[in-house]
Tab-separated table of C-alpha atoms in Angstrom:
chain	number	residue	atom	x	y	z
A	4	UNK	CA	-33.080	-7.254	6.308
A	5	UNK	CA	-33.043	-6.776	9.584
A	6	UNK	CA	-32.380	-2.896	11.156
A	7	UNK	CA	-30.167	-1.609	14.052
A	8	UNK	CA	-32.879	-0.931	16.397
A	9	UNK	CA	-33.965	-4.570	15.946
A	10	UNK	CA	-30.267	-5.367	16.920
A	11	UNK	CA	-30.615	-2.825	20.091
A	12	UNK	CA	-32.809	-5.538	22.341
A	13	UNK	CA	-29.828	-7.939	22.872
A	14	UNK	CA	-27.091	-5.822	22.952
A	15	UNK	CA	-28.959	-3.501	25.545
A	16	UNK	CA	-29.638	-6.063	28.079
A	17	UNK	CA	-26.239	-5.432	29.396
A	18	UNK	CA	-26.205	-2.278	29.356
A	19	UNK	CA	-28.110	0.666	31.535
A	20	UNK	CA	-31.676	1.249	31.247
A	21	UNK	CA	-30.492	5.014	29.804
A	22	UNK	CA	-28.865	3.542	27.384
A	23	UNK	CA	-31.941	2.659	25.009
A	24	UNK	CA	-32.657	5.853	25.225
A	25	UNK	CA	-29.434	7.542	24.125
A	26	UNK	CA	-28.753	4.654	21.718
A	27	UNK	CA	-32.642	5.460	20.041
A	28	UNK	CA	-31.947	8.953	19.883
A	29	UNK	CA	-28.298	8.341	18.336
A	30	UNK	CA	-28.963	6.365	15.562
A	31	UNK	CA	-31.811	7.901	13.985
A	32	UNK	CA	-29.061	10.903	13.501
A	33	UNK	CA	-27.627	11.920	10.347
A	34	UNK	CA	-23.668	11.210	10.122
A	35	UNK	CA	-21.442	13.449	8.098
A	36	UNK	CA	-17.743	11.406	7.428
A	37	UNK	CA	-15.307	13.562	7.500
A	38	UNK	CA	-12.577	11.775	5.788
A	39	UNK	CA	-13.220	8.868	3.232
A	40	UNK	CA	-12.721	7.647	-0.182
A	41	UNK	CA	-14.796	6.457	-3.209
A	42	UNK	CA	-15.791	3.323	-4.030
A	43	UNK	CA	-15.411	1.596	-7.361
A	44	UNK	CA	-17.107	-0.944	-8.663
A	45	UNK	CA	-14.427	-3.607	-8.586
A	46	UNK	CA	-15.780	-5.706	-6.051
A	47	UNK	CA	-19.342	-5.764	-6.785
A	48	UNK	CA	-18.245	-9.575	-7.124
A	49	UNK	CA	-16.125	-11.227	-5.292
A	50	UNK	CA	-14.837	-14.230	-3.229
A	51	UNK	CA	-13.684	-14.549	0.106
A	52	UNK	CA	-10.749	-14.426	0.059
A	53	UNK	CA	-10.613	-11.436	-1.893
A	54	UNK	CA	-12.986	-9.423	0.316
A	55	UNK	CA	-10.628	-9.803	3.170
A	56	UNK	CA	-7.799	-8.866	1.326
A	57	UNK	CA	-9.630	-5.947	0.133
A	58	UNK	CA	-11.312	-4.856	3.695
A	59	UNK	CA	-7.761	-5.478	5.670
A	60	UNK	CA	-5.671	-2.911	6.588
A	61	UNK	CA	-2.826	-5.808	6.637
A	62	UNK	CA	-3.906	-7.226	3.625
A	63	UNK	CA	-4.548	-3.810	1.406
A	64	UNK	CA	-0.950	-3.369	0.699
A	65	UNK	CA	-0.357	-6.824	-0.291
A	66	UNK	CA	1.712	-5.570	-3.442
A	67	UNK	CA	4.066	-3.904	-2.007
A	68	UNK	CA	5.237	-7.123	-0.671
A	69	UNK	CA	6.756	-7.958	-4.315
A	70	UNK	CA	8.778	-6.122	-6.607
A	71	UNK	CA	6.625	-3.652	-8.600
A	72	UNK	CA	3.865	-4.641	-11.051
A	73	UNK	CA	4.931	-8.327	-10.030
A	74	UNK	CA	1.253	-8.530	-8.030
A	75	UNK	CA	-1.298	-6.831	-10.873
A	76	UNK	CA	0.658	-9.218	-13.151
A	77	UNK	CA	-0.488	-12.629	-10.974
A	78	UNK	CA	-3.597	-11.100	-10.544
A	79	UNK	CA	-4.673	-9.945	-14.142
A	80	UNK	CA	-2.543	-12.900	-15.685
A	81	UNK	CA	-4.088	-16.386	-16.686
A	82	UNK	CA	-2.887	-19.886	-15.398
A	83	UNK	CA	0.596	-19.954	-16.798
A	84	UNK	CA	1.835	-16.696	-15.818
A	85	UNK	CA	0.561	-16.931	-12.097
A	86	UNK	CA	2.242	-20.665	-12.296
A	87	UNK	CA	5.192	-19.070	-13.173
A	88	UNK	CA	5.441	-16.096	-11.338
A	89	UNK	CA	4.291	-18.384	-7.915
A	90	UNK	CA	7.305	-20.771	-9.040
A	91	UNK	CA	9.628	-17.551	-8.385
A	92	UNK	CA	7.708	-15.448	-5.918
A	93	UNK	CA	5.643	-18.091	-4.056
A	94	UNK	CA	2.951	-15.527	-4.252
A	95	UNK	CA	-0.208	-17.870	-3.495
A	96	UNK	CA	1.547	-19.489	-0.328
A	97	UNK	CA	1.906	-15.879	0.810
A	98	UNK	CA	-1.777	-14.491	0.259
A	99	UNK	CA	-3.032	-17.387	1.439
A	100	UNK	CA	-1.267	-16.718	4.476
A	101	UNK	CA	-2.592	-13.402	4.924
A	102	UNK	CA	-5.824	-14.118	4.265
A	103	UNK	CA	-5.680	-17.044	6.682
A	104	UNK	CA	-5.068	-14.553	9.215
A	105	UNK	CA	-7.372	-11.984	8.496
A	106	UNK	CA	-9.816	-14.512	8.933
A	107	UNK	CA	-9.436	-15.335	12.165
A	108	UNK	CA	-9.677	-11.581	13.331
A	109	UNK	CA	-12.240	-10.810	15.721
A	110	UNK	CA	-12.692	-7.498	14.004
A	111	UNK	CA	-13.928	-9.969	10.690
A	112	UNK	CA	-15.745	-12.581	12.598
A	113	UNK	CA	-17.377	-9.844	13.928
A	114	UNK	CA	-18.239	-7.813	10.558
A	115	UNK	CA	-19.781	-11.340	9.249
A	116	UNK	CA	-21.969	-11.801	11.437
A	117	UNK	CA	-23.522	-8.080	11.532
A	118	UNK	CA	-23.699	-8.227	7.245
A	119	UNK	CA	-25.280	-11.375	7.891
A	120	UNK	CA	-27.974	-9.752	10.127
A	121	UNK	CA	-28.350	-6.857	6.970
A	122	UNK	CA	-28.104	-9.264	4.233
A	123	UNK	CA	-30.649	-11.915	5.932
A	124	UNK	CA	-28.229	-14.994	5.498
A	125	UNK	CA	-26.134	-17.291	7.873
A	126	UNK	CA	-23.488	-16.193	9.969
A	127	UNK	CA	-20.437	-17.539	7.758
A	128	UNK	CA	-18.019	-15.374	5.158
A	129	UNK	CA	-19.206	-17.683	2.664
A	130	UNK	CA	-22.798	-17.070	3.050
A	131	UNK	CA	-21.841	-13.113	3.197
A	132	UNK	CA	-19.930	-13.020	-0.145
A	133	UNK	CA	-22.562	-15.397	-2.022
A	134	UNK	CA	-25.533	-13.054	-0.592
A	135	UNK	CA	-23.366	-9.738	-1.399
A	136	UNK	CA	-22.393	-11.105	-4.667
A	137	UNK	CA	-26.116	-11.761	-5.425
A	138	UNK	CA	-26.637	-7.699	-3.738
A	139	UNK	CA	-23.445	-7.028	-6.469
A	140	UNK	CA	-25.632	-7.560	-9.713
A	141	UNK	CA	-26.757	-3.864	-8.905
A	142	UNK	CA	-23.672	-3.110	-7.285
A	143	UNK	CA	-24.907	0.766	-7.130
A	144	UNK	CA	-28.287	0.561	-5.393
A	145	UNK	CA	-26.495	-2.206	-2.811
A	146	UNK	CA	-24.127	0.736	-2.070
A	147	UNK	CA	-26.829	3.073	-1.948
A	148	UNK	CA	-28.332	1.178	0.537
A	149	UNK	CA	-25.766	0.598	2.975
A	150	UNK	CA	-25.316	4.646	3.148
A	151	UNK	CA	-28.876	4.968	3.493
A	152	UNK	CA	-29.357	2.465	6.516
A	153	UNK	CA	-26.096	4.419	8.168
A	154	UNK	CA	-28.413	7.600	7.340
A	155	UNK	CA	-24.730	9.004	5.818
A	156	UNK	CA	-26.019	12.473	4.505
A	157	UNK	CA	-22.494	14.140	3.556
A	158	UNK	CA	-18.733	13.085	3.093
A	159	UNK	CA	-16.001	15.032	2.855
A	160	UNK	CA	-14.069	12.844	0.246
A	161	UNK	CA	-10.549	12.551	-0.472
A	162	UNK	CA	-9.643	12.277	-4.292
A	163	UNK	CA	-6.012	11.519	-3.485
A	164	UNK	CA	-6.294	7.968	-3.259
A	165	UNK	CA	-8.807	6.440	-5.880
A	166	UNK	CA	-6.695	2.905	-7.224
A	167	UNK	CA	-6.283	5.507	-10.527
A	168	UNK	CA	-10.114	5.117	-11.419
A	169	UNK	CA	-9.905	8.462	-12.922
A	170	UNK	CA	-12.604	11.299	-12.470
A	171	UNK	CA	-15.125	9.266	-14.282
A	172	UNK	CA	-15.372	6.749	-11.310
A	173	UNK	CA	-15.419	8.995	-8.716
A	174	UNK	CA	-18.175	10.734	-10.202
A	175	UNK	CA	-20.222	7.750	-10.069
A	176	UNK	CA	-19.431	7.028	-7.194
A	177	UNK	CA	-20.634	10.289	-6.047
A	178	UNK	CA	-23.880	10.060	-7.827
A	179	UNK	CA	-24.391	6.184	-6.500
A	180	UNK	CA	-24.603	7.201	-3.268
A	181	UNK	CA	-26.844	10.316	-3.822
A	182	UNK	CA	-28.874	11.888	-2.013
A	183	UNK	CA	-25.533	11.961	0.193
A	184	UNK	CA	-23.541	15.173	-0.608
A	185	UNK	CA	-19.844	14.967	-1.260
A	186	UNK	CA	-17.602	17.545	-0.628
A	187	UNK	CA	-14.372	17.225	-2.263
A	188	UNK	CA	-11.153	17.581	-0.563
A	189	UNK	CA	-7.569	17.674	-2.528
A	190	UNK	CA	-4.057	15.720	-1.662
A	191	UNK	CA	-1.285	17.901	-1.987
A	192	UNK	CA	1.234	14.626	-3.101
A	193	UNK	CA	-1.234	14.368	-6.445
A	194	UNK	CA	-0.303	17.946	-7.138
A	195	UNK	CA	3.133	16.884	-6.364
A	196	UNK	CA	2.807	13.895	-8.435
A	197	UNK	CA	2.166	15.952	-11.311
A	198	UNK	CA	5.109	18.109	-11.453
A	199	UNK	CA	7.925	16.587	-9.343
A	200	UNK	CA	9.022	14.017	-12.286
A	201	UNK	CA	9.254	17.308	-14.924
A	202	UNK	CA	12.694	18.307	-16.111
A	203	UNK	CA	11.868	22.588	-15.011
A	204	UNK	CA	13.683	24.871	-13.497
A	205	UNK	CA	12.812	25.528	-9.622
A	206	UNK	CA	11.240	28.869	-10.633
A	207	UNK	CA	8.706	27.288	-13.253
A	208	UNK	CA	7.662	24.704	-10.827
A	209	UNK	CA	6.695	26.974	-8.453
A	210	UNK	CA	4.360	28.807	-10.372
A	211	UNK	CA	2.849	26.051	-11.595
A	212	UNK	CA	2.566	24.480	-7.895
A	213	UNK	CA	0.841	27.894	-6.659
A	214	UNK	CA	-0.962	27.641	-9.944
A	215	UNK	CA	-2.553	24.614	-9.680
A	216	UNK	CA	-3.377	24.941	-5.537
A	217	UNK	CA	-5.621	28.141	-7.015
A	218	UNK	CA	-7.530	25.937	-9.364
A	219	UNK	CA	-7.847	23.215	-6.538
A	220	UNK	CA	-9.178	25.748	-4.017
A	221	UNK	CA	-10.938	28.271	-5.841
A	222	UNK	CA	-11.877	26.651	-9.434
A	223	UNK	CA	-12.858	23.328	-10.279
A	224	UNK	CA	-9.145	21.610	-9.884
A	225	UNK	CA	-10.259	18.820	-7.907
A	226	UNK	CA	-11.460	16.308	-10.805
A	227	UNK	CA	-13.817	19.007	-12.324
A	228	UNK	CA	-15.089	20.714	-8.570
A	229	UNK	CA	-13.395	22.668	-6.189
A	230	UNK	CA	-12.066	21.968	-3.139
A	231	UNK	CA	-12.879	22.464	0.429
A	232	UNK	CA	-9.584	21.302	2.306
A	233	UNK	CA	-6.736	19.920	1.752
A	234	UNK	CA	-4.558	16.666	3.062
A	235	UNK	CA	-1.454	15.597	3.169
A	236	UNK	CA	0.521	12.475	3.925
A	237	UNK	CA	3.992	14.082	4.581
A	238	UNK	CA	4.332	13.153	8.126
A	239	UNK	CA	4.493	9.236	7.732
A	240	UNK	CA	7.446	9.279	5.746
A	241	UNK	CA	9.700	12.399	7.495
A	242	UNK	CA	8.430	12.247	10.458
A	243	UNK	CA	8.255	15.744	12.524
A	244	UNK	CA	6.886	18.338	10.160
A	245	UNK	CA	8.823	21.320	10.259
A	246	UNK	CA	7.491	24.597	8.071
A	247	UNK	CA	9.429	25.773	5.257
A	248	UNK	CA	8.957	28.974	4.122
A	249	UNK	CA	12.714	29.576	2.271
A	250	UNK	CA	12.843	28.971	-1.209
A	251	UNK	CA	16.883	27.760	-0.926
A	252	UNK	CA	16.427	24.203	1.290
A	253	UNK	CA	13.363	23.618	-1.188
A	254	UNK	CA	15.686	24.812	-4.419
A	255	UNK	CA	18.343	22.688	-3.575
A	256	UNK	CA	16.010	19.816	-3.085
A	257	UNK	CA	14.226	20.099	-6.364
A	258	UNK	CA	17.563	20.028	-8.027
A	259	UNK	CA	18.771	16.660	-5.434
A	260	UNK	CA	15.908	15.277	-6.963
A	261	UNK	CA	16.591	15.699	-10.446
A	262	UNK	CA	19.904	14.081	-10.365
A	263	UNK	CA	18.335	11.187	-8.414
A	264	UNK	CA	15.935	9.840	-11.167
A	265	UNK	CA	16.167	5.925	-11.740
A	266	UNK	CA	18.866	5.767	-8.894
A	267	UNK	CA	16.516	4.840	-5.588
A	268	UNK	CA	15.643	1.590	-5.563
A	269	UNK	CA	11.826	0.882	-5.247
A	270	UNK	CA	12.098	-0.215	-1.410
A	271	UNK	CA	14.044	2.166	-0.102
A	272	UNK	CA	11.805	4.374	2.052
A	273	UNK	CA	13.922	6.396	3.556
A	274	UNK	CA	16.634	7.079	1.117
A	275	UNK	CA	13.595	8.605	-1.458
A	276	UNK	CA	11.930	10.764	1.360
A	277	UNK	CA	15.304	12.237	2.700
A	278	UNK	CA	15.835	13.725	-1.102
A	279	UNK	CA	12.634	15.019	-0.612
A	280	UNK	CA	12.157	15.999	2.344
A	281	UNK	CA	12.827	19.938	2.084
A	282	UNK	CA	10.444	20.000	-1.134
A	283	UNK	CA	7.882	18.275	-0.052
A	284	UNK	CA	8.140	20.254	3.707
A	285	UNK	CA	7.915	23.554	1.343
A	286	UNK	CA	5.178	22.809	-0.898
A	287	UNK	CA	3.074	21.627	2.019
A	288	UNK	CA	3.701	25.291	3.546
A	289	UNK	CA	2.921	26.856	0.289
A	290	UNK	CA	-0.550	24.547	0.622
A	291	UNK	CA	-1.215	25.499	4.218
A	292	UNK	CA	-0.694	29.027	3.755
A	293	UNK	CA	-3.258	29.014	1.098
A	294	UNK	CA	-5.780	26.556	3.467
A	295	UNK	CA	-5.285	29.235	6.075
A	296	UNK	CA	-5.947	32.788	3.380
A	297	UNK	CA	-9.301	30.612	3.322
A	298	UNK	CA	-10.046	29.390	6.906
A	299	UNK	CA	-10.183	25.579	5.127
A	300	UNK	CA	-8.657	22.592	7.105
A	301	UNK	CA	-5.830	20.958	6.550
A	302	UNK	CA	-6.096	17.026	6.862
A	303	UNK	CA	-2.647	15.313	7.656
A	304	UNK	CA	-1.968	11.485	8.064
A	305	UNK	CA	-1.399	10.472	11.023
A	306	UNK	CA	-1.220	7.212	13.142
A	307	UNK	CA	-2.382	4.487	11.305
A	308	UNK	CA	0.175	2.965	9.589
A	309	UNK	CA	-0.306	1.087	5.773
A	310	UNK	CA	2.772	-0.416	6.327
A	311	UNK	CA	5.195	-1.578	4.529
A	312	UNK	CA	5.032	1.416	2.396
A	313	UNK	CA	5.447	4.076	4.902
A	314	UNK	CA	7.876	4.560	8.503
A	315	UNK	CA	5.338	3.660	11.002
A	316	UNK	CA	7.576	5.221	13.581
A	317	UNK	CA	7.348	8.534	12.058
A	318	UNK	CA	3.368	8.802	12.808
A	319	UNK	CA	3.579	10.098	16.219
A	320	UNK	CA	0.430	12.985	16.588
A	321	UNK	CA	3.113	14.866	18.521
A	322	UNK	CA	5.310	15.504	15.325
A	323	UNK	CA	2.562	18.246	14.010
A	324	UNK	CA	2.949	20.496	16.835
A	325	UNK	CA	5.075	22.711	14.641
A	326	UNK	CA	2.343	22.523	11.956
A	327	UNK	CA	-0.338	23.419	14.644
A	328	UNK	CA	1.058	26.599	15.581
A	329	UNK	CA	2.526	27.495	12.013
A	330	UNK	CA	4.690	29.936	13.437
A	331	UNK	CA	5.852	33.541	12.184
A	332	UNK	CA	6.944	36.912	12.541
A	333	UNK	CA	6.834	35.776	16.658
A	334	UNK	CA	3.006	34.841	16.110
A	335	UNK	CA	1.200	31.555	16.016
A	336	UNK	CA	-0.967	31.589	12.873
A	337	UNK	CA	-2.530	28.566	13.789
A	338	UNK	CA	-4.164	27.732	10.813
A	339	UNK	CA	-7.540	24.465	10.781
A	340	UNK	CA	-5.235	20.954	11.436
A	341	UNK	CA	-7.173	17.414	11.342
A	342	UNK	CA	-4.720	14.750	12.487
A	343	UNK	CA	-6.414	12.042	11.035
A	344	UNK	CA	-6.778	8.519	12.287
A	345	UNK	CA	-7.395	9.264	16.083
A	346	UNK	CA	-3.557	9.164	15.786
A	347	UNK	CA	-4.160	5.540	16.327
A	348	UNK	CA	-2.369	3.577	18.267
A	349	UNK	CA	-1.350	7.122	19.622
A	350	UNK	CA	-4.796	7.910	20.476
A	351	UNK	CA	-4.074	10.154	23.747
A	352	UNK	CA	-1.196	12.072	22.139
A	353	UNK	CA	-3.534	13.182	19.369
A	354	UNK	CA	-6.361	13.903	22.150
A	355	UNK	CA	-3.630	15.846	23.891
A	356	UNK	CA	-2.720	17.624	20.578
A	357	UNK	CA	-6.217	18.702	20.271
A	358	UNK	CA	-6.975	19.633	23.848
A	359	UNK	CA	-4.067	22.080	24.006
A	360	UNK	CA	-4.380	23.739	20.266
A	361	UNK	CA	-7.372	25.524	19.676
A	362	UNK	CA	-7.187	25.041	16.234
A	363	UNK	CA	-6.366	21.481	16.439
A	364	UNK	CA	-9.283	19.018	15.950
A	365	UNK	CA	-9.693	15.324	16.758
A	366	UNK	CA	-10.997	12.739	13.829
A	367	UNK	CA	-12.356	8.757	14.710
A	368	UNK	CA	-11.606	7.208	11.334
A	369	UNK	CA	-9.649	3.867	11.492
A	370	UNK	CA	-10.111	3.942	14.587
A	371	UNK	CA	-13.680	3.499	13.743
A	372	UNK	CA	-14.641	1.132	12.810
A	373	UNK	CA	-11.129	-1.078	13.231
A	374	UNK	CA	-11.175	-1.301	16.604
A	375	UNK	CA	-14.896	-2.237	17.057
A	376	UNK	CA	-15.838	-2.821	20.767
A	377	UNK	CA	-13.063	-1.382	22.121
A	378	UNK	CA	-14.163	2.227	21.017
A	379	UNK	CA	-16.778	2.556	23.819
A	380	UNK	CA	-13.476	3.257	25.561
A	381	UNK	CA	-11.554	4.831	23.378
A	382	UNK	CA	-14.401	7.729	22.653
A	383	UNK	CA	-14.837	7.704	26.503
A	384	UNK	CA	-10.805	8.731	26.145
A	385	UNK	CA	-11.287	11.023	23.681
A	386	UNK	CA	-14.129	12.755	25.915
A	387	UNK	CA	-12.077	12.774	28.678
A	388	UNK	CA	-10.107	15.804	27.267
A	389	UNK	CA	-11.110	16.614	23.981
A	390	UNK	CA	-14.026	19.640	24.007
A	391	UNK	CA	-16.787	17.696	22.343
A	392	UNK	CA	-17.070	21.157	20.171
A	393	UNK	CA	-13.909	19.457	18.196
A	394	UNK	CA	-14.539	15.879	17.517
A	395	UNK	CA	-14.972	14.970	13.894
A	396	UNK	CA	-16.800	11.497	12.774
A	397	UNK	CA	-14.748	9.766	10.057
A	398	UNK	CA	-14.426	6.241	8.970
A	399	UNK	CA	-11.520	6.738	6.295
A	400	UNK	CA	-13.837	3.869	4.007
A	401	UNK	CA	-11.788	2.636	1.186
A	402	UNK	CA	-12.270	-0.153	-1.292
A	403	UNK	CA	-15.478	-2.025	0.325
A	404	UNK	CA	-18.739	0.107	0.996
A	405	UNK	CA	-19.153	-2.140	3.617
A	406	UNK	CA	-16.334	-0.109	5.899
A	407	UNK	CA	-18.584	3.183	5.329
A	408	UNK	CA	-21.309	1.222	7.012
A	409	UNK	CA	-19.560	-0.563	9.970
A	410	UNK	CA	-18.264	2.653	10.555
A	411	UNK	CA	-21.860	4.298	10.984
A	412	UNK	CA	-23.458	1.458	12.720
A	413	UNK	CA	-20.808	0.603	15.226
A	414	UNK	CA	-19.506	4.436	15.743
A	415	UNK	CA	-23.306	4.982	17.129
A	416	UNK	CA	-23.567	2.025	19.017
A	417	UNK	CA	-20.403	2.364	20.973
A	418	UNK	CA	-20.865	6.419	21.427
A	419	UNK	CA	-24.153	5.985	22.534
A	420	UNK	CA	-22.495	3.411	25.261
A	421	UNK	CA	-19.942	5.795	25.817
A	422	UNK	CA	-22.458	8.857	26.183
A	423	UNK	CA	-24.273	6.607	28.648
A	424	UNK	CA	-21.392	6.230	31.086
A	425	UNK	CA	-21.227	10.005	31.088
A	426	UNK	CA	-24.815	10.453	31.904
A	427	UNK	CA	-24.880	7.675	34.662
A	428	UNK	CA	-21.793	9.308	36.078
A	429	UNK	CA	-23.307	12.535	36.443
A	430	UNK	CA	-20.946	14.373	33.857
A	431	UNK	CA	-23.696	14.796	31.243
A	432	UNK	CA	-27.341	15.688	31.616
A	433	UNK	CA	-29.498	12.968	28.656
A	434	UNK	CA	-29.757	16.222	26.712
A	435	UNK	CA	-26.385	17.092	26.912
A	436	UNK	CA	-24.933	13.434	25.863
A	437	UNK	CA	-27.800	13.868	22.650
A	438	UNK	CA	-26.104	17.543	21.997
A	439	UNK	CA	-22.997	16.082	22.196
A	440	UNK	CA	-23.552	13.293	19.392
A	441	UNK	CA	-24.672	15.417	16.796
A	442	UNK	CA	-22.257	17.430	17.335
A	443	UNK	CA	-19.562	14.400	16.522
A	444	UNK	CA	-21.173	12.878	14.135
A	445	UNK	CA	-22.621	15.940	11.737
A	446	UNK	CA	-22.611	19.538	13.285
A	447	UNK	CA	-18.768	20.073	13.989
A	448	UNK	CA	-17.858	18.971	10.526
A	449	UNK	CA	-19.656	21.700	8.915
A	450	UNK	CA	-18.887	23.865	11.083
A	451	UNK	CA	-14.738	23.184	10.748
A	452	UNK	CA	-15.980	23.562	6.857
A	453	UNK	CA	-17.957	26.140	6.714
A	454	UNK	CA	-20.286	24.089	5.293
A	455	UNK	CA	-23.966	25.810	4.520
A	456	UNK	CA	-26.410	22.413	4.541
């Protein structure tokens, strides 16, 4: 296996003679990720094509691209129901399509050949999957060892989205990855996915809404631990987030939605999220008011996109403004926000966001590691306005360990570039530009926290 720092001699020939320097100093840092998600065991093996299916933000929602169930059913099935159901939904041709493409990514052609250089093999996806899948027999201590060479020492992990593994798995995930902490945080739809499809009255739901927040946020709620944030993912499919703090709009849509049961069909975004809208905009305030009694963040999607299941066009950064200031009684309350994603493609609206709020931070995941060498500039964007006091490390990992890895190993190569062009430029001192990467990639996150480590 081969390290970063062995990696450092060729990529630092282009670059200024500081930059060894800051690049040495960054990596040997520890890296709190601020928003991410557990990791099951269901690709310890694999093939190639399934990898990039699995690591793709175009490919991840493959699914959705059929009616529902149609995809676990080709996948799961044996060779005469996938005959069949290719004969009517020419599912193959269409993966195979996708995967095609992924392929020929730079982002991918890129990620083989740096797992190559960690895995000791050539530089080709088939030599990657057959020395992973060989890494795979002890799936756990392969994992364990990608968050070690990252030097990953705590995540703040969302539960929200865990391909229904159940508490069990993210457990061992959690332990797998040890002696990384995890700090849990909750998803306000899973509450909402608990209750919504009861036949209550308005009044009962409520209760057992606040209920169940208090167990998240003060008990052990959150899979068997507490919480220490929330997140939601209201904004991609309403778009501007307004507070709701009267019961009536949020009555009325409870009921809306009980007469609506088995009438939406499956694709139809916006039809489902108008019905919604005021219940979901009223349960979020119910959530933030509770983040805010407890000076705990609130993490909302943002940018991004996992398309075709949500409205990309509803993502702007600019749409939380109303959630930043959390008005009442003539006073901004101004409770913790985390737009999450950079707000990418948006990335200078959600710097902007966070340069003007006070209580608005600024988070890299996606972003980082998706957008690979382009982040030098993108973190030189971010630094532009953003007080370095406020920028939070994420990679928003999902499915393949590998993404919590990239994440570390490229987020430190290409801020340490970034830092460099500050300290050639005169705008930081060398101990300023070090100060200012811990402070992205660990101290600001337990600070926003409150985190005692």
């Amino acid at each position: 296996m081969t390290s970063h720092l062995d990696h450092l001699a060729l990529f630092s020939s282009r670059q200024e003679p500081e930059f060894a320097t800051i690049f040495k100093a960054v990596d040997a840092l520890p890296i709190d990720d601020t928003h991410c998600h557990a990791i099951s065991d269901e690709d310890a093996i694999t093939t190639p094509k399934r990898y990039l299916e699995r690591i793709s933000l175009a490919g991840m929602p493959t699914a959705a691209y059929f009616p529902r169930g149609i995809y676990t059913q080709w996948l799961t099935g044996d060779d005469a129901i996938r005959h069949d159901l290719d004969k009517k939904y020419d599912i193959q041709s269409k993966v195979d399509g996708i995967t095609y493409d992924i392929s020929q990514g730079v982002f991918i052609k890129f990620l083989v050949k740096e797992l190559a250089q960690f895995l000791g093999c050539e530089p080709t996806l088939d030599a990657v999957i057959e020395a992973r899948n060989e890494r795979g027999k002890n799936y756990w201590s392969y994992v364990n060892s990608l968050f070690r060479d990252a030097n990953i020492q705590n995540i703040m992990l969302d539960t929200g989205y865990h391909e229904d593994k159940g508490p069990a798995a993210i457990s061992r995930f959690e332990e797998a990855i040890l002696p990384c902490r995890t700090h849990r945080i909750s998803r306000i739809e899973e509450i909402q996915r608990e209750f919504f499809h009861l036949d209550i009255s308005f009044d009962e739901f409520e209760q057992r809404f606040i209920r169940r927040l208090h167990e998240i946020l003060d008990g052990e709620g959150n899979y068997g631990k507490k919480s220490f944030g929330m997140k939601s993912y209201l904004l991609p499919f309403i778009g501007l987030i307004r507070p709701l703090h009267d019961r009536g709009p949020a009555n009325a849509s409870w009921e809306a939605l009980r007469s609506s049961f088995h009438k939406l069909p499956d694709m139809d975004r916006e039809s489902s999220a108008q019905i919604t809208k005021d219940l979901r905009r009223y349960t979020f305030t119910l959530a933030l008011e509770e983040c805010l009694k407890r000076d705990m963040p609130m993490q909302i999607h943002t940018g991004d996109g996992e398309a075709p299941d949500v409205i990309l066009r509803n993502q702007d950064p600019f749409y939380l403004e109303e959630v930043v200031r959390f008005d009442s009684d003539n006073m901004m309350r101004m409770p913790k926000i985390i737009p999450l994603h950079a707000g990418y493609p948006s990335v200078g609206k959600a710097a902007w966001l966070s340069h003007l709020y006070p209580n608005c931070y600024f988070e890299l995941s996606v972003m980082t590691p998706h957008v690979h060498q382009n982040l030098y500039q993108r973190y030189l964007q971010v630094m532009e306005v953003v007080p370095l006091s406020k920028i939070l490390y994420a990679s928003d990992a999902y499915h393949i360990p590998e993404l919590y890895w990239l994440g570390g190993r490229w987020g430190k190569r290409y801020l340490s570039k970034a830092l460099t062009d500050l300290v050639v430029g005169g705008s930081l001192s060398m101990e300023e530009a070090i100060e200012a990467a811990k402070m992205i990639l660990y101290k600001n996150n337990r600070a926003v926290y409150n985190l005692d480590i």
